[in-house]
Amino acid sequence: MSSTKTRSVVRTVASTQSEMTEIILPNDANTLGNLLGGRLMHFIDLTGAMAAYRHTRTHVVTAAMDHIDFIQPVHVGDLLILKSSVNRAFNTSGEVGVKVWVEHPQTGSMLHVASAYLVFVAIDKDGNRQKVPGLQPETANEIRRFGDALRRREHREAEAARRKKAKAATAAQANNSVTI
Ligand SMILES: CC(C)(COP(=O)(O)OP(=O)(O)OC[C@H]1O[C@@H](n2cnc3c(N)ncnc32)[C@H](O)[C@@H]1OP(=O)(O)O)[C@@H](O)C(=O)NCCC(=O)NCCS
């Protein structure tokens, strides 16, 4: 079930921008002292959820984290800077982009280490899906990301349909081998 009550609201990308800073401690790292990929994904999920929350002003769940590049390793003692904003709002869902930098603690230099796209779905406290406010991109970059987000959604939908078809074919094959 979904409600229509928030649809007339339109927000800017700037109003969704969120940032998180973490210092990397030994508990976040592998045996080489590098940040664990799963820990980085957790930070990305949290920062992405903040942007989605600012956009929807209701509860959000992560439906997908569909693209992530780990470009550089992050070390114990580094400062991790994560920035997120909503790229596009759909019906009850929206795509959020998260970009991650590492700040060298002594020099202050910044290095891009990862990027990811996540899809969040808005729900109320009872788990009913909620319409999300519209999003108005303003800058050239925001307009580019707005267009790219639609192409990624179409790709996701095509991929989901392909998986569903493959699963049905496997199930049909299994049924056939049982009845033979
Ligand atoms: C995400 C979830 C609410 C979607 O429920 P559903 O019944 O499959 O919903 P629908 O198929 O009606 O789709 C609802 C919206 O989610 C989007 N969606 C659903 N699954 C998706 C996926 N795998 N990737 C991207 N978007 C997805 C749909 O495109 C749709 O968006 P729209 O309304 O903007 O067009 C449900 O699968 C769920 O609760 N998953 C668990 C979430 C969770 O626990 N996350 C981790 C902790 S926060």
Coordinates of C-alpha atoms and ligand atoms in Angstrom, one line a residue:
M1 CA 0.0 0.0 0.0
S2 CA 1.3 3.5 -0.7
S3 CA 0.1 7.0 0.1
T4 CA 0.0 10.0 -2.3
K5 CA 0.3 12.8 0.4
T6 CA 4.0 13.9 -0.2
R7 CA 3.9 14.0 -4.0
S8 CA 3.2 17.7 -4.4
V9 CA 6.4 18.6 -2.5
V10 CA 9.5 19.2 -4.6
R11 CA 12.9 19.4 -3.0
T12 CA 16.3 20.5 -4.3
V13 CA 19.3 18.2 -4.5
A14 CA 21.1 20.6 -2.2
S15 CA 18.5 20.1 0.5
T16 CA 19.4 16.3 0.6
Q17 CA 23.2 16.7 0.7
S18 CA 24.7 14.8 3.6
E19 CA 28.2 14.2 4.9
M20 CA 29.8 11.9 7.4
T21 CA 33.4 11.7 8.6
E22 CA 35.0 8.6 10.3
I23 CA 38.4 8.0 11.6
I24 CA 39.6 4.5 10.6
L25 CA 40.5 2.4 13.7
P26 CA 42.1 -1.1 13.9
N27 CA 38.6 -2.6 14.5
D28 CA 37.6 -1.4 11.0
A29 CA 40.6 -3.0 9.2
N30 CA 41.9 -6.3 7.9
T31 CA 45.2 -7.9 8.9
L32 CA 47.1 -5.5 6.6
G33 CA 45.6 -2.5 8.3
N34 CA 43.3 -1.7 5.3
L35 CA 39.7 -0.7 5.8
L36 CA 37.4 -3.7 5.3
G37 CA 35.2 -3.5 2.2
G38 CA 32.1 -4.5 4.2
R39 CA 32.8 -1.7 6.8
L40 CA 33.1 0.8 3.9
M41 CA 29.8 -0.4 2.5
H42 CA 28.2 0.1 6.0
F43 CA 29.4 3.7 6.1
I44 CA 28.2 4.2 2.5
D45 CA 24.7 2.8 3.4
L46 CA 24.5 5.1 6.4
T47 CA 25.5 8.2 4.5
G48 CA 23.2 7.3 1.6
A49 CA 20.3 6.8 4.1
M50 CA 20.9 10.3 5.5
A51 CA 20.3 11.9 2.1
A52 CA 17.2 9.7 1.5
Y53 CA 15.9 10.6 4.9
R54 CA 16.4 14.3 4.3
H55 CA 14.5 14.0 1.0
T56 CA 11.6 11.9 2.2
R57 CA 11.3 12.9 5.8
T58 CA 10.0 9.4 6.6
H59 CA 11.6 6.0 7.2
V60 CA 13.7 4.5 4.4
V61 CA 15.0 1.0 3.7
T62 CA 17.8 0.2 1.3
A63 CA 16.4 -1.7 -1.7
A64 CA 19.7 -2.0 -3.6
M65 CA 23.3 -1.0 -3.6
D66 CA 24.0 -1.6 -7.3
H67 CA 27.3 -0.1 -8.2
I68 CA 30.4 0.3 -6.1
D69 CA 34.0 0.9 -7.1
F70 CA 36.8 0.4 -4.5
I71 CA 39.4 2.6 -6.2
Q72 CA 42.1 2.9 -3.5
P73 CA 42.8 1.2 -0.1
V74 CA 42.1 3.1 3.1
H75 CA 44.4 2.7 6.0
V76 CA 44.1 2.8 9.8
G77 CA 44.4 6.4 11.0
D78 CA 43.0 7.9 7.8
L79 CA 40.0 10.2 7.9
L80 CA 37.2 8.9 5.7
I81 CA 34.9 11.6 4.2
L82 CA 31.6 10.4 2.7
K83 CA 29.2 12.7 0.8
S84 CA 25.7 11.8 -0.5
S85 CA 22.8 13.4 -2.3
V86 CA 19.6 12.2 -4.0
N87 CA 20.2 11.9 -7.8
R88 CA 16.6 11.2 -8.7
A89 CA 13.2 10.6 -7.1
F90 CA 10.9 8.0 -8.7
N91 CA 7.5 6.9 -7.2
T92 CA 8.1 5.4 -3.8
S93 CA 11.9 5.1 -4.3
G94 CA 14.9 7.3 -5.1
E95 CA 18.5 6.9 -6.2
V96 CA 21.2 8.3 -4.0
G97 CA 24.9 8.7 -5.0
V98 CA 27.6 8.4 -2.4
K99 CA 31.2 9.5 -3.0
V100 CA 34.0 8.7 -0.6
W101 CA 37.3 10.4 -0.1
V102 CA 40.2 9.7 2.3
E103 CA 41.9 12.7 3.9
H104 CA 45.5 12.2 4.7
P105 CA 45.7 13.1 8.4
Q106 CA 49.1 14.9 8.2
T107 CA 48.9 16.7 4.8
G108 CA 45.1 17.2 4.6
S109 CA 45.2 16.1 0.9
M110 CA 42.1 14.4 -0.3
L111 CA 41.9 11.2 -2.5
H112 CA 38.8 9.8 -4.1
V113 CA 38.5 6.2 -2.9
A114 CA 35.0 4.9 -3.7
S115 CA 31.7 5.7 -5.3
A116 CA 28.3 4.0 -5.0
Y117 CA 24.7 4.2 -6.1
L118 CA 21.9 3.1 -3.8
V119 CA 18.2 2.8 -4.1
F120 CA 16.1 3.6 -1.1
V121 CA 12.3 3.0 -0.6
A122 CA 10.2 5.2 1.6
I123 CA 7.9 3.5 4.1
D124 CA 5.8 4.6 7.0
K125 CA 6.1 3.2 10.6
D126 CA 3.8 0.2 9.6
G127 CA 6.0 -0.6 6.5
N128 CA 3.6 0.8 3.9
R129 CA 5.4 2.3 0.9
Q130 CA 5.1 6.1 0.6
K131 CA 5.3 8.4 -2.4
V132 CA 8.4 10.4 -2.3
P133 CA 8.7 14.1 -3.0
G134 CA 9.8 15.2 -6.4
L135 CA 13.4 16.3 -7.0
Q136 CA 14.4 19.4 -8.9
P137 CA 18.0 19.2 -10.2
E138 CA 19.5 22.7 -10.6
T139 CA 23.2 22.6 -11.6
A140 CA 24.7 21.0 -14.7
N141 CA 26.1 18.1 -12.6
E142 CA 22.8 17.5 -10.9
I143 CA 21.0 17.5 -14.3
R144 CA 23.6 15.0 -15.6
R145 CA 23.1 12.7 -12.6
F146 CA 19.3 13.0 -12.9
G147 CA 19.5 11.6 -16.4
D148 CA 22.0 8.9 -15.5
A149 CA 19.8 7.7 -12.6
L150 CA 17.0 7.0 -15.0
R151 CA 19.3 5.0 -17.3
R152 CA 20.5 3.0 -14.3
R153 CA 16.9 2.3 -13.1
E154 CA 16.1 1.0 -16.6
H155 CA 19.2 -1.2 -16.5
R156 CA 18.2 -2.5 -13.0
E157 CA 14.7 -3.3 -14.2
A158 CA 16.0 -5.2 -17.2
E159 CA 18.4 -7.1 -15.1
A160 CA 15.7 -8.0 -12.5
A161 CA 13.4 -9.3 -15.4
R162 CA 16.3 -11.3 -16.8
R163 CA 17.0 -12.9 -13.4
K164 CA 13.2 -13.7 -12.9
K165 CA 13.1 -15.4 -16.3
A166 CA 16.2 -17.4 -15.6
K167 CA 14.8 -18.5 -12.2
A168 CA 11.5 -19.6 -13.8
A169 CA 13.4 -21.6 -16.4
T170 CA 15.5 -23.3 -13.7
A171 CA 12.3 -24.1 -11.7
A172 CA 10.6 -25.5 -14.8
Q173 CA 13.7 -27.6 -15.5
A174 CA 13.7 -29.0 -11.9
N175 CA 10.0 -29.8 -12.1
N176 CA 10.5 -31.7 -15.4
S177 CA 13.4 -33.7 -14.0
V178 CA 11.2 -34.7 -10.9
T179 CA 8.3 -35.9 -13.1
I180 CA 10.5 -38.0 -15.5
Ligands
LIG1 C1 12.6 -2.6 -0.8 C2 11.2 -3.2 -0.6 C3 10.4 -2.3 0.3 C4 10.5 -3.3 -2.0 O1 9.3 -3.9 -1.8 P1 8.5 -4.5 -3.0 O2 7.3 -5.1 -2.6 O3 9.5 -5.3 -3.9 O4 8.1 -3.2 -3.8 P2 7.7 -2.9 -5.3 O5 8.1 -4.0 -6.2 O6 6.3 -2.5 -5.2 O7 8.7 -1.7 -5.6 C5 8.6 -0.5 -4.8 C6 9.7 0.4 -5.2 O8 10.9 -0.2 -4.9 C7 11.7 -0.3 -6.0 N1 12.5 -1.5 -5.9 C8 12.1 -2.7 -5.4 N2 13.1 -3.6 -5.4 C9 14.2 -2.9 -5.9 C10 15.5 -3.3 -6.2 N3 16.0 -4.5 -6.0 N4 16.4 -2.3 -6.8 C11 15.9 -1.1 -7.0 N5 14.7 -0.7 -6.7 C12 13.8 -1.6 -6.2 C13 10.8 -0.4 -7.2 O9 11.4 0.1 -8.4 C14 9.7 0.6 -6.7 O10 10.1 1.9 -7.0 P3 9.1 3.1 -7.4 O11 7.9 3.0 -6.5 O12 9.8 4.3 -7.2 O13 8.7 2.8 -8.8 C15 11.2 -4.7 0.0 O14 11.9 -5.5 -0.9 C16 12.0 -4.7 1.3 O15 11.4 -4.4 2.4 N6 13.2 -5.2 1.3 C17 14.0 -5.3 2.5 C18 14.7 -3.9 2.7 C19 15.7 -4.0 3.8 O16 15.5 -4.7 4.8 N7 16.8 -3.3 3.6 C20 18.0 -3.4 4.4 C21 17.8 -2.7 5.7 S1 17.3 -1.0 5.6

